[in-house]
Tab-separated table of C-alpha atoms (C1' of nucleotides) in Angstrom:
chain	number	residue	atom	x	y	z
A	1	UNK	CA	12.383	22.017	3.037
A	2	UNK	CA	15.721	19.852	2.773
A	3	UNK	CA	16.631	18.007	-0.296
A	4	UNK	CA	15.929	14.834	1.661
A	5	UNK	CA	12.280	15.946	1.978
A	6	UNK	CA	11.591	17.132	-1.632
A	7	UNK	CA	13.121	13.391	-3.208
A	8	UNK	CA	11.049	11.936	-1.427
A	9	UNK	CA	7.963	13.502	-2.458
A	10	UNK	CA	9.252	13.147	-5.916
A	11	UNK	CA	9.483	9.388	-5.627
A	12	UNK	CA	6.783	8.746	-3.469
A	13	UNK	CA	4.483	10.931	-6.581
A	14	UNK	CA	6.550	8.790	-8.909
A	15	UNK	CA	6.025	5.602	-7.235
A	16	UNK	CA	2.551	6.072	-7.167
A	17	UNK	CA	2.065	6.928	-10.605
A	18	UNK	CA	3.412	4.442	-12.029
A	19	UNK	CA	1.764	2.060	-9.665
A	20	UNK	CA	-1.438	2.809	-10.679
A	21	UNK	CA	-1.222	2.882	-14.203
A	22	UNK	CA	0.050	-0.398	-13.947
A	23	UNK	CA	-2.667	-1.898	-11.652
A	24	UNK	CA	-5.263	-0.248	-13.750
A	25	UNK	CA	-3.782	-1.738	-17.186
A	26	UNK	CA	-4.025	-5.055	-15.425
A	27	UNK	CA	-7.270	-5.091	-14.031
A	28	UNK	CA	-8.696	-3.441	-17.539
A	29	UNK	CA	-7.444	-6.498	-18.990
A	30	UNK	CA	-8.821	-8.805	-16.467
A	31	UNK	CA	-5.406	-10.040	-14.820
A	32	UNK	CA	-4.060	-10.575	-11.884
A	33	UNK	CA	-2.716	-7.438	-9.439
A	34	UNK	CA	1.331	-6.835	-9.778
A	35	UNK	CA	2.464	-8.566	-6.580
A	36	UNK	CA	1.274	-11.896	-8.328
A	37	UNK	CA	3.511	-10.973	-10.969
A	38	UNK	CA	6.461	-10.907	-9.261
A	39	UNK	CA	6.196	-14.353	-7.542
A	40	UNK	CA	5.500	-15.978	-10.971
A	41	UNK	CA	8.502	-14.158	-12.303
A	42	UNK	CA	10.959	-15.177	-9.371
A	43	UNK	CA	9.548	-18.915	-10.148
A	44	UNK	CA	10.230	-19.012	-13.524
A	45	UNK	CA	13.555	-17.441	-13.221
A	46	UNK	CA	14.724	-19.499	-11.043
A	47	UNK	CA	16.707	-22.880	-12.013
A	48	UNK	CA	15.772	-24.977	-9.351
A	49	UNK	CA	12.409	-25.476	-6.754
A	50	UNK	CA	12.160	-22.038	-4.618
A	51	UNK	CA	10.420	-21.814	-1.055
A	52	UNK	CA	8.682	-18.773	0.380
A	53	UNK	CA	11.841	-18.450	2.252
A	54	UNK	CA	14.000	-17.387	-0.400
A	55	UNK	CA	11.353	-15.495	-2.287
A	56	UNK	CA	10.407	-13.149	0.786
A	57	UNK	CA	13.949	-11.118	0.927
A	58	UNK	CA	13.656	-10.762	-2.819
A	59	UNK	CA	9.981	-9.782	-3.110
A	60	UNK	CA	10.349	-7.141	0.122
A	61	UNK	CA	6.807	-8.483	1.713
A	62	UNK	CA	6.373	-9.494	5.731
A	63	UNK	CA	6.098	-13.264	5.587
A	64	UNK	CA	2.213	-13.359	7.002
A	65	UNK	CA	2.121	-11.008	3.313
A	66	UNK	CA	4.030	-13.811	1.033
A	67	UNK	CA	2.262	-16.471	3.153
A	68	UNK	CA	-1.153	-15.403	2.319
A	69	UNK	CA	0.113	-14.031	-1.215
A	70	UNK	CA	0.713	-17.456	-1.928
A	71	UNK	CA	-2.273	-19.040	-0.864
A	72	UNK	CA	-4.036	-17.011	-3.418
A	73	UNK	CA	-1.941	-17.393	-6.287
A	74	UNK	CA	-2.177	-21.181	-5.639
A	75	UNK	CA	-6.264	-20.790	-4.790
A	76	UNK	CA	-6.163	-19.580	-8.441
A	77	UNK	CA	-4.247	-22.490	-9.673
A	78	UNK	CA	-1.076	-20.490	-10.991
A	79	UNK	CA	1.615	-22.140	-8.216
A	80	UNK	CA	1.714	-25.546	-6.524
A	81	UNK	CA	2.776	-25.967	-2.684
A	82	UNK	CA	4.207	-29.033	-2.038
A	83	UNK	CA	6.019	-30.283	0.777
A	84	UNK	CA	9.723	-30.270	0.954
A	85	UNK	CA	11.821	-33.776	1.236
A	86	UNK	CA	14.921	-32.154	2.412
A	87	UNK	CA	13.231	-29.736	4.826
A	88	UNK	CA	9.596	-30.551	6.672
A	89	UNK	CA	9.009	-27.183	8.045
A	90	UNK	CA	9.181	-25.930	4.274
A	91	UNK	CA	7.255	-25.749	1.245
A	92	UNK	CA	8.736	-25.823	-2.627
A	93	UNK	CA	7.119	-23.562	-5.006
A	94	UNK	CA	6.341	-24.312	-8.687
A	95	UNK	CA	4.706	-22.542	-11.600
A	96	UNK	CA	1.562	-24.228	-12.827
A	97	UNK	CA	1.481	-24.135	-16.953
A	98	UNK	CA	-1.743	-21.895	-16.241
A	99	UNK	CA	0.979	-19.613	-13.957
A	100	UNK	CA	3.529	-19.809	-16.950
A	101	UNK	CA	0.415	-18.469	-19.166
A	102	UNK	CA	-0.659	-15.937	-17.066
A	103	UNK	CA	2.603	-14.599	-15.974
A	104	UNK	CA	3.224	-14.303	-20.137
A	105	UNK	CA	0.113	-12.558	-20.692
A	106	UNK	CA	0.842	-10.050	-17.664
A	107	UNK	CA	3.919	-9.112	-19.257
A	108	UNK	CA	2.857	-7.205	-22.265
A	109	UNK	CA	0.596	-4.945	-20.447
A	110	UNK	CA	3.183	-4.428	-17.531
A	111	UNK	CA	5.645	-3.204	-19.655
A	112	UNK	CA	3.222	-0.722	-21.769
A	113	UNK	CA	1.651	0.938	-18.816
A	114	UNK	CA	5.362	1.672	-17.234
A	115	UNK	CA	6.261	2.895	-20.781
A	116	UNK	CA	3.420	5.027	-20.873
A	117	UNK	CA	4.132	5.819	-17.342
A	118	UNK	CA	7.912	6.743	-17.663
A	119	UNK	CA	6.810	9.007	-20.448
A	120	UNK	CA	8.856	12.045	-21.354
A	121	UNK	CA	12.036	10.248	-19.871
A	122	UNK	CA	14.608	9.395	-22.613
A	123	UNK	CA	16.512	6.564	-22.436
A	124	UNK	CA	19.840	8.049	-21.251
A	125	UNK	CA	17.796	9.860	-18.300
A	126	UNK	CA	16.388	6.276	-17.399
A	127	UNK	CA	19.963	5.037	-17.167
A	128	UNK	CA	20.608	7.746	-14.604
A	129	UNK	CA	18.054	7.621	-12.833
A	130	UNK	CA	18.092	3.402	-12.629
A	131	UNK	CA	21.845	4.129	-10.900
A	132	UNK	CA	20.989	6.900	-8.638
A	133	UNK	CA	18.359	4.801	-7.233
A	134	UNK	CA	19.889	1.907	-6.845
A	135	UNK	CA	22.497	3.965	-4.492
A	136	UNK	CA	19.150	3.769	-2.059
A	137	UNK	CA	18.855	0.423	0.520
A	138	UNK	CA	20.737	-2.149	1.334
A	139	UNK	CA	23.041	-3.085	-0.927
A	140	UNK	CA	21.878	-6.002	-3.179
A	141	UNK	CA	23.192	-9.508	-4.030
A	142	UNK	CA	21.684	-10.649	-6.900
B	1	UNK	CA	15.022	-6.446	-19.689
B	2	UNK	CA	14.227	-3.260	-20.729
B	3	UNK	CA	15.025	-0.159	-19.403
B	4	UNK	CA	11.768	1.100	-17.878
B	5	UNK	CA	11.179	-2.104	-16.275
B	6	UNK	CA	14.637	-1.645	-14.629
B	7	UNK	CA	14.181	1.780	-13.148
B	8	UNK	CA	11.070	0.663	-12.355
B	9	UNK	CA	12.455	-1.943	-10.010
B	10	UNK	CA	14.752	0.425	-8.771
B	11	UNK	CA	12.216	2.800	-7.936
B	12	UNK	CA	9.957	0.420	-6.286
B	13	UNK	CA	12.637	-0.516	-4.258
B	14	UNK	CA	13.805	2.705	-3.094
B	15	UNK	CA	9.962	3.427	-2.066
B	16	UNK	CA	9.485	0.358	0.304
B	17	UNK	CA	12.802	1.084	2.071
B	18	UNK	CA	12.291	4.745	2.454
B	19	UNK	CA	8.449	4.243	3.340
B	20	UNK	CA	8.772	1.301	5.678
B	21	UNK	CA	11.971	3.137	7.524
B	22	UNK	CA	9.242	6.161	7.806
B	23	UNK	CA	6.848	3.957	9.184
B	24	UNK	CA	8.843	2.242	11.722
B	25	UNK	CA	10.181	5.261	12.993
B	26	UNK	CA	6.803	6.853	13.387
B	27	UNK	CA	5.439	3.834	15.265
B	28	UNK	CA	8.653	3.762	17.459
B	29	UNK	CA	7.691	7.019	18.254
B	30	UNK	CA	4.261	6.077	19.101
B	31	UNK	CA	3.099	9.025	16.221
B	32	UNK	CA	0.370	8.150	13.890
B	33	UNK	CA	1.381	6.707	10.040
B	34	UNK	CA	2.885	8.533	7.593
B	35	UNK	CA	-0.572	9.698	5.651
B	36	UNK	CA	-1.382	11.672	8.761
B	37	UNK	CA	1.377	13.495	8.734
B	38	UNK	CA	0.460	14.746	4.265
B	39	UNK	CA	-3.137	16.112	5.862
B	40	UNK	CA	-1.924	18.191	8.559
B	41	UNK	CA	0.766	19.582	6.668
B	42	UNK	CA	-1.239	20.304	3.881
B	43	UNK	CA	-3.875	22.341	6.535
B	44	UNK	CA	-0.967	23.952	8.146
B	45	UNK	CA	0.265	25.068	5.383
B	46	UNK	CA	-2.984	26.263	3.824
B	47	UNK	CA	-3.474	30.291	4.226
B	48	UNK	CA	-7.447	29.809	4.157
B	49	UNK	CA	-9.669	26.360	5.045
B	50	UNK	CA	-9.194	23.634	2.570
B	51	UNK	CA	-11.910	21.404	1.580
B	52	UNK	CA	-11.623	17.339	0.977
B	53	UNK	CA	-11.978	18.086	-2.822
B	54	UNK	CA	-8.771	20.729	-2.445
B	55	UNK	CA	-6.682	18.104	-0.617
B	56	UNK	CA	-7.420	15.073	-2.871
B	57	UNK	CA	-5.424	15.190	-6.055
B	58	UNK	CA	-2.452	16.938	-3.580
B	59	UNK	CA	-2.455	13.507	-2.006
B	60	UNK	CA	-2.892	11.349	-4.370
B	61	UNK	CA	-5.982	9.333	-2.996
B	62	UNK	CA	-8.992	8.398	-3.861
B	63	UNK	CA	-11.731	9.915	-2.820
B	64	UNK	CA	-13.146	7.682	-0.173
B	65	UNK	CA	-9.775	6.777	1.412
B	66	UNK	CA	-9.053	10.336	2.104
B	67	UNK	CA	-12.818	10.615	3.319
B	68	UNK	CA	-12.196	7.643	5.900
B	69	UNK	CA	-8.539	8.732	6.476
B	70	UNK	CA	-10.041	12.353	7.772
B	71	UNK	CA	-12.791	10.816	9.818
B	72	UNK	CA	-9.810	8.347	11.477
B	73	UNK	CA	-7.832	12.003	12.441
B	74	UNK	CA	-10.716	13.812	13.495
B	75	UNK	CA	-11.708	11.067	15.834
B	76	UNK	CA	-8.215	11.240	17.118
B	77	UNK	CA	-8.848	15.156	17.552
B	78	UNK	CA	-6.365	16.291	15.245
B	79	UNK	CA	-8.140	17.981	12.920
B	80	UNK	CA	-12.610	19.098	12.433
B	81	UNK	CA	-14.514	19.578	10.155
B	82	UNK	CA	-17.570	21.955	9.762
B	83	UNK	CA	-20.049	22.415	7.377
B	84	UNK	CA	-19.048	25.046	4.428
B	85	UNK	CA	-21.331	27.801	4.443
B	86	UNK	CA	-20.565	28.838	0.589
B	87	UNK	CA	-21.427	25.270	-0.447
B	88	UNK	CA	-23.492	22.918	1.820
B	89	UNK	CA	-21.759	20.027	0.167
B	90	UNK	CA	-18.440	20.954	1.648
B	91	UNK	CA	-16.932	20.514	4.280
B	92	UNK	CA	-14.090	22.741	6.109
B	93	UNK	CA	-11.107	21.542	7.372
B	94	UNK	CA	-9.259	22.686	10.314
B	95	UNK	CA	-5.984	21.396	12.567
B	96	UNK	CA	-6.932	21.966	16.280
B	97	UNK	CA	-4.240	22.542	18.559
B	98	UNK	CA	-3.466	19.034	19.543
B	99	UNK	CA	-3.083	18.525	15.267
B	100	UNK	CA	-0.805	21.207	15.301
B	101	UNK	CA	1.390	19.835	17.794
B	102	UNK	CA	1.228	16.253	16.517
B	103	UNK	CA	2.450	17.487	13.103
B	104	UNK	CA	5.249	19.553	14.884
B	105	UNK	CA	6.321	16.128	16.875
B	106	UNK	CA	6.346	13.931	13.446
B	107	UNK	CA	8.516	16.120	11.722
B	108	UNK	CA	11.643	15.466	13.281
B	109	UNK	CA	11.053	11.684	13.890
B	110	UNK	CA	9.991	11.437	9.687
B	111	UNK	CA	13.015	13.760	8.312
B	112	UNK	CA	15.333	11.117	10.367
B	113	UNK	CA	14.179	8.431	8.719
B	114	UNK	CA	14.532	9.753	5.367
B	115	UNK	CA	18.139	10.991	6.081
B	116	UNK	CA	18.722	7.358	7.250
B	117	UNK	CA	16.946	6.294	3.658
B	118	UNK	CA	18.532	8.390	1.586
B	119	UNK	CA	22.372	7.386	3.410
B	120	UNK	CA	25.339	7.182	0.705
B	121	UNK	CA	23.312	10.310	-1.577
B	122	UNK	CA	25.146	13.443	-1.491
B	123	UNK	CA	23.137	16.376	-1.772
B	124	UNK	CA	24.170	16.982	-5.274
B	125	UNK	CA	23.172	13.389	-6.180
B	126	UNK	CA	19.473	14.088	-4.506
B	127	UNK	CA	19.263	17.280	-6.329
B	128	UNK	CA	19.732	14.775	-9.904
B	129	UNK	CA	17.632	12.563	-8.329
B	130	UNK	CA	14.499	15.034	-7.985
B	131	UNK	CA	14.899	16.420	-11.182
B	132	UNK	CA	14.639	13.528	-13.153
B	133	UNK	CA	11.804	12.119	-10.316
B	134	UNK	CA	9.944	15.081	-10.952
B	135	UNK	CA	9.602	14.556	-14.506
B	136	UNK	CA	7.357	11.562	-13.966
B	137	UNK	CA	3.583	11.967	-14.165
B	138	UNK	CA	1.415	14.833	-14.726
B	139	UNK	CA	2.749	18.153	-14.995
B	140	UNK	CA	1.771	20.036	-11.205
B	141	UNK	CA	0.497	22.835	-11.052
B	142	UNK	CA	1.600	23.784	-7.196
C	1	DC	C1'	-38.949	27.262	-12.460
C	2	DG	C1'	-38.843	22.057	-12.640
C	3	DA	C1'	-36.291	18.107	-14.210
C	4	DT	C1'	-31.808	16.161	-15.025
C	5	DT	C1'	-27.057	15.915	-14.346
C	6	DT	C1'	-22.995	16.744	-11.817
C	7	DT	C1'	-20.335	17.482	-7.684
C	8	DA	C1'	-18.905	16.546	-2.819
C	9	DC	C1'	-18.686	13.481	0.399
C	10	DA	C1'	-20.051	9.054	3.074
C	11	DT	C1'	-20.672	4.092	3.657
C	12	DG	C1'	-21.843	-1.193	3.264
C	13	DC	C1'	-19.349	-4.990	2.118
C	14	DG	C1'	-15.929	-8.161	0.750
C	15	DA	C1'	-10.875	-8.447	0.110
C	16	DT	C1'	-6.390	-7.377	1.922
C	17	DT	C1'	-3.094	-5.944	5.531
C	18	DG	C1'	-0.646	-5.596	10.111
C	19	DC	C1'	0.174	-7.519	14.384
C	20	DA	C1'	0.477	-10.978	17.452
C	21	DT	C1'	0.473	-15.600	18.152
C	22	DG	C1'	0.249	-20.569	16.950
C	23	DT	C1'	2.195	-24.987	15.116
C	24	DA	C1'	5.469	-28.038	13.715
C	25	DA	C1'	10.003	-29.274	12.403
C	26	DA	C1'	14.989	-28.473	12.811
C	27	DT	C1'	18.989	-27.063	15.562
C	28	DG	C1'	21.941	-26.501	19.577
C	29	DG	C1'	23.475	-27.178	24.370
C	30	DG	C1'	24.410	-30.104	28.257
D	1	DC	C1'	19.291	-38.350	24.127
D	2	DC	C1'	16.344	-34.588	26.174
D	3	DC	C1'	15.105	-29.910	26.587
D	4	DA	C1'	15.256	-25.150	25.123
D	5	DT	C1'	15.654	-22.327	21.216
D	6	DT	C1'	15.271	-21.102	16.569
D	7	DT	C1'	13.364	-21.446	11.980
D	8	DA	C1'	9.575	-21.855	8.499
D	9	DC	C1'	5.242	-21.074	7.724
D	10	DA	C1'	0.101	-20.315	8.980
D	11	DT	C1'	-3.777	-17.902	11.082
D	12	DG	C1'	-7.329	-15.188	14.281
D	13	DC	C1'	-8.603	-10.729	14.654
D	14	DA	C1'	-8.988	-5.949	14.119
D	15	DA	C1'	-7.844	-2.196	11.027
D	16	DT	C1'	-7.719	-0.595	6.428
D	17	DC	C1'	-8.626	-0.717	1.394
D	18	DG	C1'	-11.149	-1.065	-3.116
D	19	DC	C1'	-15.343	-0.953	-5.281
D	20	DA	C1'	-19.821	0.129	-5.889
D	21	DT	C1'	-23.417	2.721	-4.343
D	22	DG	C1'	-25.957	6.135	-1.486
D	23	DT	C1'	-27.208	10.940	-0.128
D	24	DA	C1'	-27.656	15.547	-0.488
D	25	DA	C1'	-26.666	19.874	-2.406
D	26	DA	C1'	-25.124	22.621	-6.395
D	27	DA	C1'	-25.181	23.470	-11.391
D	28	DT	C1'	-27.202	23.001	-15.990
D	29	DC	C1'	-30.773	23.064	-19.296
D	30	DG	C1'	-35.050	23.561	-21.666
DNA sequence: CGATTTTACATGCGATTGCATGTAAATGGG
DNA sequence: CCCATTTACATGCAATCGCATGTAAAATCG
């Protein structure tokens, strides 16, 4: 087996791992599923209105998958779509104060279950590991 | 932002580009996803019949989307499965002959991708990679 | 041995995804 | 300015997934 295959077994076992425990630590403590997480994030982050156009390069989802991602996470109250002035095929994004809430009380238990998760690595591994992997894909402007 | 939750992004990045290259490849090819590929490998590989229960924690899925995920293959002829005679709860798996050959046809198509993926890691930077990759999650017994 | 529990696997159902296509607004060419 | 094309986003439909539950055959226990 090449060194190709056996990475990506690695990481796919890794990725997996870690996914779960961190969907399971969210749904044990009745909160939304990670992908919402990352769309309140962006929002909040960012310093002015976003639309679903500039989140869907960032957040790595098919736009029918940020469309309907959206719909939900508005459904729920947590983001407003509202038409945009400048633009009137677009939409601008905004957090809701309930979003802002939520998105504060996902973070705790995010950041626990990939602790637990990542356990055994130290932090100088982590630091290797962050750079060899960001080596992988296209090359990122942030 | 701490350190977990940056590896963390790093690795979930790497996983979606890796896996979606995979899986566009595959369907290029007009070969069945990715998750087919993990079941007849594991059968091939497998000196004596495996059962669901034996193939479950190898894949990493729960236990009724490897049940559907067997029943999709065998309807496609790839694999069967028979009752167990040592346990008439069981069931035995098998590749037939076209599952054999499918496997053999997704292996080239799937190890492109991943070279593609993995482009701009030496081989000494993959070896790094799986160590510290394989340090994540439970220990495995192979 | 009979009753209870556990194990192995399947399945109904609602939620989510992928794919193709639809709609409406902007952009570009003549 | 008009028409064709592109861009931004939504949606119908079939496939797949997650969850809970069902079924049947071991295994356990008194």
């Amino acid at each position: 087996m090449s060194n190709h295959t056996q990475t990506w077994i690695a990481l796919a076992r890794a990725h997996t791992h870690l996914l779960t425990g961190v969907e399971a630590g969210l749904k044990a403590a009745g909160l939304p599923p990670l992908a919402w997480y990352d769309v309140l994030w962006e929002l909040e982050q960012s310093p002015d209105p976003m639309r679903p156009k500039d989140l869907e390069p960032r957040l790595l989802l098919p736009q029918y998958g940020l469309s309907r991602l959206l719909s939900r996470i508005e459904a729920a109250g947590l983001i407003s779509r509202q038409p945009d002035p400048a633009d009137g095929r677009g939409h601008l994004l905004s957090l809701t104060p309930d979003g802002r809430a939520t998105r504060a009380a996902m973070w705790p238990v995010y950041d626990a279950a990939l602790r637990a998760g990542f356990d055994g690595l130290a932090d100088p591994q982590l630091a290797r590991l962050t750079r060899l992997l960001s080596q992988i894909g296209p090359a990122d402007k942030v």
